[in-house]
Amino acid sequence: MCIRDRYGEETVSAMADTSALEKQLNLKTKTIADLQATLDEKSRYLFDQSDTLDNKDRGTYYMERTIEARNRDLAILRKESEDLESKARRSSFAPKVDEGEERLAAAVKAEEDIQAEMEAAKIAMQAHKVQSQIYAGLHKRYDNGLISSGKVLDELQKAHKSLQSETATDRSSCEELKGNIQSILEEMDV
């Protein structure tokens, strides 16, 4: 069924015309709904980005304030440092400190030397004590008649050799222990 419009042109029937318009309307409605969803999503994203930007702006503001405060503190410290350095130069304090350090180093060195001498004397006393005990034992055996006068010299030489070998063994043990202590101290420093 054809209908003519007022200009005389044929138009499609009203039924067919409305179903096509309904399809177009549904399509446009769906497109509008999709666009609205996209708009909502982009609006949320824009809001989130705006909020993030505001947070970063606040962070930047506080960071700038912190930097300014630290710069002020640094300027005060630099001024104090310059004041103290100028006072130190004027008071000739540095040579007195250097002199005191030299005297301290000399005193420490002297103390170490005395300690070494004391240690050497202590070792010598212990050695003399051991030797006197050995000699006293030999003298006692001689007095009791257990050894003859000719054998005393042999016994003294045996005791002397025995002491020398013990001393050599003990010294090597001491050196080994000192090396072990040094390596342990170095490991602790690492």
PDB file of C-alpha atoms in Angstrom, residues 12 39-40 59 74 90 106 110-111 140 151 175 184:
ATOM      1  CA  VAL A  12       6.222   3.520   2.433  1.00  0.00           C
ATOM      2  CA  LEU A  39      30.718   8.728  29.908  1.00  0.00           C
ATOM      3  CA  ASP A  40      30.179   7.425  33.460  1.00  0.00           C
ATOM      4  CA  GLY A  59      52.420  16.180  48.738  1.00  0.00           C
ATOM      5  CA  LEU A  74      71.109  24.168  57.078  1.00  0.00           C
ATOM      6  CA  ARG A  90      91.493  33.282  66.392  1.00  0.00           C
ATOM      7  CA  ALA A 106     104.460   9.965  73.263  1.00  0.00           C
ATOM      8  CA  ALA A 110     106.321   5.260  76.652  1.00  0.00           C
ATOM      9  CA  GLU A 111     103.641   3.216  78.431  1.00  0.00           C
ATOM     10  CA  LYS A 140     119.643 -31.573  96.707  1.00  0.00           C
ATOM     11  CA  LYS A 151     127.549 -36.101  86.739  1.00  0.00           C
ATOM     12  CA  GLU A 175     103.616 -16.966  67.949  1.00  0.00           C
ATOM     13  CA  ILE A 184      90.240 -13.468  64.583  1.00  0.00           C
TER      14      ILE A 184
END
